[in-house]
CSV table of C-alpha atoms in Angstrom, one decimal:
chain,number,residue,atom,x,y,z
A,1,MET,CA,6.1,35.7,-15.4
A,2,ILE,CA,7.2,32.2,-15.2
A,3,ARG,CA,8.1,31.0,-18.2
A,4,THR,CA,8.6,26.5,-18.7
A,5,LYS,CA,9.0,25.3,-22.2
A,6,ARG,CA,5.9,23.0,-23.1
A,7,GLN,CA,6.6,19.3,-23.3
A,8,ASP,CA,4.9,17.1,-25.5
A,9,LEU,CA,3.8,13.7,-25.0
A,10,PRO,CA,6.5,11.6,-27.0
A,11,THR,CA,5.0,8.9,-28.5
A,12,GLY,CA,4.4,5.4,-26.5
A,13,LEU,CA,2.6,4.1,-23.5
A,14,TRP,CA,1.1,7.0,-21.1
A,15,ILE,CA,0.6,6.1,-17.5
A,16,VAL,CA,-1.6,8.2,-16.8
A,17,ALA,CA,-3.3,8.7,-13.0
A,18,THR,CA,-7.0,9.8,-12.7
A,19,PRO,CA,-8.4,11.4,-9.9
A,20,ILE,CA,-9.9,8.8,-6.8
A,21,GLY,CA,-12.4,11.4,-5.9
A,22,ASN,CA,-12.0,14.9,-7.6
A,23,LEU,CA,-12.0,15.6,-10.4
A,24,GLY,CA,-10.3,19.0,-9.9
A,25,ASP,CA,-7.2,16.3,-9.0
A,26,MET,CA,-6.7,16.0,-13.0
A,27,SER,CA,-3.8,17.2,-14.1
A,28,LEU,CA,-3.8,19.3,-18.0
A,29,ARG,CA,-1.3,16.7,-18.5
A,30,ALA,CA,-3.1,13.5,-18.0
A,31,GLN,CA,-6.2,15.5,-19.7
A,32,GLU,CA,-4.4,16.0,-22.8
A,33,ALA,CA,-3.1,12.4,-22.4
A,34,LEU,CA,-6.9,11.0,-22.7
A,35,GLN,CA,-7.5,13.8,-25.8
A,36,THR,CA,-4.1,12.9,-27.8
A,37,ALA,CA,-4.0,9.1,-26.8
A,38,ASP,CA,-5.1,6.2,-29.8
A,39,VAL,CA,-6.7,4.0,-27.7
A,40,ILE,CA,-7.2,4.1,-24.1
A,41,LEU,CA,-6.6,1.4,-21.9
A,42,CYS,CA,-8.5,0.7,-18.8
A,43,GLU,CA,-10.2,-1.1,-15.9
A,44,ASP,CA,-14.1,-0.5,-16.8
A,45,THR,CA,-15.0,1.7,-19.8
A,46,ARG,CA,-17.8,2.8,-18.4
A,47,ARG,CA,-16.3,4.4,-15.5
A,48,THR,CA,-13.9,6.5,-17.5
A,49,ALA,CA,-15.9,6.9,-19.7
A,50,GLN,CA,-18.4,8.5,-17.0
A,51,LEU,CA,-15.0,11.1,-16.4
A,52,LEU,CA,-14.3,12.2,-19.7
A,53,SER,CA,-17.7,13.4,-19.3
A,54,GLY,CA,-17.4,14.7,-16.3
A,55,LEU,CA,-14.4,16.8,-17.0
A,56,HIS,CA,-15.6,17.1,-21.0
A,57,LEU,CA,-12.9,15.8,-22.5
A,58,THR,CA,-13.4,15.0,-26.4
A,59,ARG,CA,-10.9,12.2,-27.6
A,60,THR,CA,-9.7,10.3,-30.3
A,61,GLY,CA,-8.7,7.2,-29.3
A,62,LYS,CA,-10.8,4.2,-28.5
A,63,LEU,CA,-11.6,2.1,-25.3
A,64,GLU,CA,-10.5,-0.5,-24.5
A,65,ARG,CA,-10.6,-3.0,-21.7
A,66,LEU,CA,-7.8,-4.0,-19.4
A,67,ASP,CA,-8.1,-5.8,-15.7
A,68,ALA,CA,-6.3,-8.5,-13.6
A,69,HIS,CA,-7.9,-10.9,-16.3
A,70,ALA,CA,-6.4,-9.6,-19.7
A,71,THR,CA,-4.6,-12.3,-21.5
A,72,ARG,CA,-1.0,-12.6,-23.2
A,73,SER,CA,-2.6,-12.0,-26.6
A,74,HIS,CA,-4.4,-8.7,-25.5
A,75,ILE,CA,-1.2,-6.8,-24.3
A,76,ASP,CA,0.6,-8.4,-26.8
A,77,ARG,CA,-2.0,-6.8,-29.3
A,78,TRP,CA,-2.0,-3.9,-27.8
A,79,VAL,CA,2.4,-4.5,-27.2
A,80,ASP,CA,3.0,-4.4,-31.5
A,81,GLN,CA,0.1,-1.4,-32.0
A,82,LEU,CA,3.0,0.3,-30.1
A,83,LYS,CA,5.7,-0.6,-31.5
A,84,ASP,CA,3.8,0.8,-34.8
A,85,GLY,CA,3.5,4.2,-33.6
A,86,ALA,CA,0.6,4.4,-31.9
A,87,SER,CA,-0.1,6.0,-28.9
A,88,ILE,CA,-1.8,4.1,-26.0
A,89,ALA,CA,-2.8,5.7,-22.4
A,90,LEU,CA,-3.6,3.7,-19.3
A,91,VAL,CA,-5.6,4.5,-17.2
A,92,THR,CA,-7.0,2.5,-13.5
A,93,ASP,CA,-10.9,3.4,-12.0
A,94,GLY,CA,-8.7,5.7,-10.1
A,95,GLY,CA,-5.3,6.7,-8.7
A,96,THR,CA,-1.7,5.5,-10.0
A,97,PRO,CA,-1.9,2.4,-12.4
A,98,GLY,CA,0.4,-0.4,-11.2
A,99,ILE,CA,0.1,1.0,-7.2
A,100,SER,CA,-2.2,-2.0,-6.4
A,101,ASP,CA,-4.3,-1.9,-10.0
A,102,PRO,CA,-4.1,-3.8,-12.8
A,103,GLY,CA,-1.4,-3.1,-15.7
A,104,SER,CA,2.5,-3.7,-14.7
A,105,SER,CA,2.1,-6.9,-16.5
A,106,PHE,CA,1.6,-4.8,-19.5
A,107,VAL,CA,3.7,-2.4,-18.5
A,108,ALA,CA,6.5,-4.9,-18.3
A,109,ALA,CA,6.2,-6.5,-21.8
A,110,ALA,CA,6.1,-2.4,-23.0
A,111,ARG,CA,9.0,-2.7,-21.8
A,112,LEU,CA,10.6,-5.8,-22.8
A,113,GLY,CA,9.1,-4.4,-26.2
A,114,GLY,CA,11.8,-1.7,-25.9
A,115,VAL,CA,8.6,0.7,-25.9
A,116,ARG,CA,8.9,4.2,-24.6
A,117,ILE,CA,6.7,3.9,-20.8
A,118,THR,CA,5.8,7.9,-20.3
A,119,PRO,CA,4.2,7.9,-16.5
A,120,VAL,CA,1.5,11.5,-16.3
A,121,PRO,CA,1.7,11.6,-12.8
A,122,GLY,CA,-1.1,12.7,-10.5
A,123,PRO,CA,-3.1,11.3,-7.6
A,124,SER,CA,-2.3,8.4,-5.5
A,125,ALA,CA,-4.1,7.4,-2.0
A,126,VAL,CA,-0.5,6.4,-1.1
A,127,THR,CA,0.9,9.4,-1.4
A,128,ALA,CA,-1.9,11.4,-0.3
A,129,LEU,CA,-2.2,9.9,2.8
A,130,LEU,CA,1.5,10.0,3.6
A,131,SER,CA,1.2,14.3,2.9
A,132,VAL,CA,-1.1,14.4,5.8
A,133,ALA,CA,-0.1,11.5,8.5
A,134,GLY,CA,2.6,14.1,9.3
A,135,MET,CA,5.0,11.3,10.8
A,136,SER,CA,8.7,12.2,10.8
A,137,ALA,CA,10.1,9.0,8.8
A,138,THR,CA,10.8,8.7,5.3
A,139,ASP,CA,10.8,4.9,4.8
A,140,PHE,CA,7.9,3.1,4.0
A,141,GLN,CA,6.4,0.4,2.5
A,142,PHE,CA,2.6,-0.5,0.6
A,143,LEU,CA,1.3,-3.4,1.1
A,144,GLY,CA,-2.1,-3.4,-0.7
A,145,PHE,CA,-4.4,-4.5,0.6
A,146,PHE,CA,-4.3,-5.9,4.1
A,147,PRO,CA,-4.7,-10.3,4.6
A,148,ARG,CA,-8.2,-11.3,4.9
A,149,LYS,CA,-7.5,-14.1,6.6
A,150,THR,CA,-6.6,-13.9,10.5
A,151,THR,CA,-3.3,-15.3,10.3
A,152,GLU,CA,-1.7,-14.2,6.6
A,153,GLY,CA,-2.8,-10.7,8.6
A,154,GLN,CA,-1.2,-11.6,11.8
A,155,GLU,CA,2.0,-12.7,10.0
A,156,VAL,CA,2.8,-9.4,8.3
A,157,LEU,CA,2.0,-7.4,11.7
A,158,ASN,CA,4.9,-9.8,13.4
A,159,GLN,CA,6.9,-8.2,10.8
A,160,LEU,CA,6.4,-5.0,11.2
A,161,THR,CA,8.8,-5.2,14.1
A,162,GLN,CA,12.1,-7.0,12.6
A,163,SER,CA,15.5,-4.5,12.1
A,164,HIS,CA,14.7,-4.2,8.7
A,165,ALA,CA,10.5,-3.0,8.3
A,166,PRO,CA,10.5,0.9,7.4
A,167,ALA,CA,8.9,2.9,9.8
A,168,ILE,CA,5.6,3.0,8.3
A,169,THR,CA,3.8,0.4,6.8
A,170,ILE,CA,0.5,1.7,4.4
A,171,TRP,CA,-2.4,-0.7,3.4
A,172,TYR,CA,-6.3,-0.5,1.9
A,173,GLU,CA,-9.1,-1.8,3.8
A,174,SER,CA,-12.9,-2.5,2.9
A,175,PRO,CA,-15.2,-0.5,4.2
A,176,LYS,CA,-16.4,-4.2,6.3
A,177,ARG,CA,-13.8,-5.3,7.3
A,178,ILE,CA,-11.7,-2.3,8.4
A,179,ARG,CA,-13.2,-2.5,12.1
A,180,LYS,CA,-11.6,-6.7,12.5
A,181,THR,CA,-8.6,-4.6,10.4
A,182,LEU,CA,-7.9,-2.5,13.6
A,183,GLU,CA,-8.7,-4.6,16.1
A,184,LEU,CA,-5.9,-6.9,14.9
A,185,LEU,CA,-3.6,-4.2,15.1
A,186,ALA,CA,-4.7,-3.0,18.4
A,187,LEU,CA,-4.3,-6.2,20.1
A,188,ASN,CA,-0.7,-6.3,18.4
A,189,HIS,CA,0.3,-2.9,18.9
A,190,PRO,CA,-1.2,-1.2,21.2
A,191,GLU,CA,1.0,1.9,20.4
A,192,ALA,CA,1.7,2.2,17.3
A,193,GLN,CA,0.8,5.7,15.8
A,194,VAL,CA,-1.5,5.3,12.9
A,195,VAL,CA,-3.7,6.9,10.5
A,196,ALA,CA,-6.9,6.5,8.9
A,197,ALA,CA,-8.4,8.0,6.0
A,198,LYS,CA,-12.3,7.3,4.6
A,199,GLU,CA,-12.8,8.4,0.9
A,200,LEU,CA,-9.3,10.6,0.5
A,201,THR,CA,-10.4,13.6,-2.0
A,202,LYS,CA,-14.3,13.0,-1.4
A,203,VAL,CA,-16.7,15.2,-0.2
A,204,PHE,CA,-17.3,13.1,3.3
A,205,GLU,CA,-13.2,12.8,3.2
A,206,LYS,CA,-12.8,12.1,7.2
A,207,PHE,CA,-9.4,11.3,8.9
A,208,PHE,CA,-8.8,9.4,12.2
A,209,SER,CA,-5.7,9.7,14.4
A,210,GLY,CA,-4.1,8.6,17.5
A,211,THR,CA,-2.1,5.3,18.4
A,212,SER,CA,-4.2,1.9,17.0
A,213,VAL,CA,-6.1,1.5,20.2
A,214,GLN,CA,-7.9,4.9,19.3
A,215,VAL,CA,-8.5,4.3,16.4
A,216,ARG,CA,-10.1,1.8,16.0
A,217,ASN,CA,-12.7,3.2,18.9
A,218,GLN,CA,-13.4,6.0,17.1
A,219,VAL,CA,-13.5,3.8,13.3
A,220,VAL,CA,-15.4,2.2,15.8
A,221,ILE,CA,-18.4,4.8,15.8
A,222,GLU,CA,-18.2,6.5,12.5
A,223,THR,CA,-19.1,2.8,11.2
A,224,GLU,CA,-21.7,2.3,14.4
A,225,THR,CA,-23.2,6.0,12.6
A,226,GLU,CA,-22.1,5.8,9.4
A,227,GLY,CA,-22.7,2.3,8.3
A,228,GLU,CA,-20.1,0.1,6.6
A,229,LEU,CA,-19.6,2.7,3.4
A,230,GLY,CA,-16.4,4.7,2.4
A,231,GLU,CA,-12.8,3.8,0.6
A,232,TRP,CA,-10.3,3.1,3.3
A,233,CYS,CA,-6.5,3.1,3.7
A,234,PHE,CA,-4.2,3.3,6.7
A,235,ALA,CA,-0.9,4.0,7.7
A,236,VAL,CA,1.3,2.8,10.7
A,237,PHE,CA,4.3,3.9,12.3
A,238,LEU,CA,6.7,2.2,14.8
A,239,PRO,CA,8.4,4.0,16.3
A,240,THR,CA,12.2,3.2,16.8
A,241,GLU,CA,11.9,2.7,20.9
A,242,VAL,CA,8.8,1.2,20.4
A,243,ARG,CA,9.5,-1.8,17.0
A,244,ARG,CA,12.2,-1.8,20.0
A,245,SER,CA,10.5,-2.9,23.0
A,246,GLU,CA,7.9,-5.0,21.3
A,247,GLN,CA,11.1,-7.0,19.3
A,248,SER,CA,12.4,-7.5,22.9
A,249,SER,CA,9.3,-8.8,24.4
A,250,ASP,CA,8.8,-11.4,21.4
A,251,TRP,CA,12.1,-12.9,21.5
A,252,VAL,CA,12.3,-13.1,24.8
A,253,LYS,CA,9.9,-15.1,25.4
A,254,ALA,CA,11.7,-17.1,22.3
A,255,LEU,CA,14.4,-17.9,24.1
A,256,HIS,CA,13.1,-19.4,27.1
A,257,CYS,CA,10.4,-21.5,25.3
A,258,LEU,CA,14.5,-22.8,24.0
A,259,LEU,CA,15.9,-23.2,27.3
A,260,ASP,CA,12.8,-24.6,28.2
A,261,ALA,CA,13.3,-27.3,25.5
A,262,ARG,CA,16.6,-28.0,26.8
A,263,VAL,CA,18.5,-26.5,23.4
A,264,LEU,CA,21.5,-24.9,24.6
A,265,ALA,CA,22.4,-21.6,25.3
A,266,SER,CA,24.1,-20.8,22.6
A,267,GLU,CA,22.5,-22.2,20.2
A,268,ALA,CA,18.8,-20.5,21.4
A,269,ALA,CA,20.7,-17.4,21.2
A,270,ARG,CA,21.7,-18.0,17.6
A,271,GLN,CA,18.7,-18.9,16.5
A,272,VAL,CA,17.3,-16.1,18.0
A,273,SER,CA,18.9,-13.6,17.0
A,274,GLN,CA,19.2,-14.6,13.0
A,275,HIS,CA,15.4,-15.0,13.2
A,276,PHE,CA,14.9,-11.5,14.9
A,277,GLY,CA,17.2,-9.8,14.0
A,278,ALA,CA,19.0,-9.2,17.6
A,279,PRO,CA,22.1,-8.8,18.6
A,280,LYS,CA,23.3,-12.1,19.4
A,281,LYS,CA,26.1,-11.0,22.8
A,282,GLU,CA,22.5,-9.8,24.0
A,283,VAL,CA,20.6,-12.5,23.9
A,284,TYR,CA,23.1,-14.5,24.5
A,285,GLU,CA,23.7,-12.6,28.1
A,286,ALA,CA,20.1,-12.7,28.3
A,287,ALA,CA,19.9,-16.8,28.3
A,288,LEU,CA,22.3,-17.2,30.4
A,289,LYS,CA,20.8,-14.3,33.3
A,290,PHE,CA,17.9,-16.7,33.0
A,291,LEU,CA,19.3,-20.2,32.5
A,292,GLY,CA,21.1,-18.4,36.5
A,293,LYS,CA,18.0,-17.5,37.6
A,294,LYS,CA,16.2,-21.0,36.9
A,295,TYR,CA,18.8,-22.8,38.7
């Protein structure tokens, strides 16, 4: 039998991940943290109280609210308690604190105050989705909730083809907006590979995968039959060849516009190369070819 040395939680601030749907995902270490903390800071004291009750956990500390509207004075008060030797557990309504959830300001203040900060890792919708996505790339970015405004959504989708952009991008989305968001994605990147998850780790967990067009169609059927319910997150994978193809299409259009506006080929190539990250020599040769055909 493999034996491991018990590691007690050191005094300080504990960043505790909690289940995003399935109580069985709560680690023993996380349970210990919530049972022994002097204070449990949470988004919603009622939700956290329900969690403790569901796990049959007793606690010695009190529940206090820490949400996105926490004032600096409240944060400073909790940091002072930590400096005085208290142990505080920070949780959210579900998942890992600081990952698109309140708490980062408090963590930063505690670190500046010289407080020891200990992660108690566990559930996160981002890593849960990545683990089942089957996407071969290792580089990814998480951008929180997809922009509500169409113009902002269009802008972030345009950036996916930039040479510096990671191959995989993950977003959260609300049930009322998921169809609109996937429609915009399908229009901009029809060949992108997508995995969308509804109600991760919960009883009615579902996954939808395929091209952006296929996933959009699947989700349309899902929302029409099941209604606009549940929490969503989705991952978008743009293979290198797709990114190059889409990027090439974009910079070629921009180049033609500049040349039509009588911008010198060298200057047009410089601007396009700088903006799109395309090789300047390739862009310049394309400009000369375009001008040679036209004139």
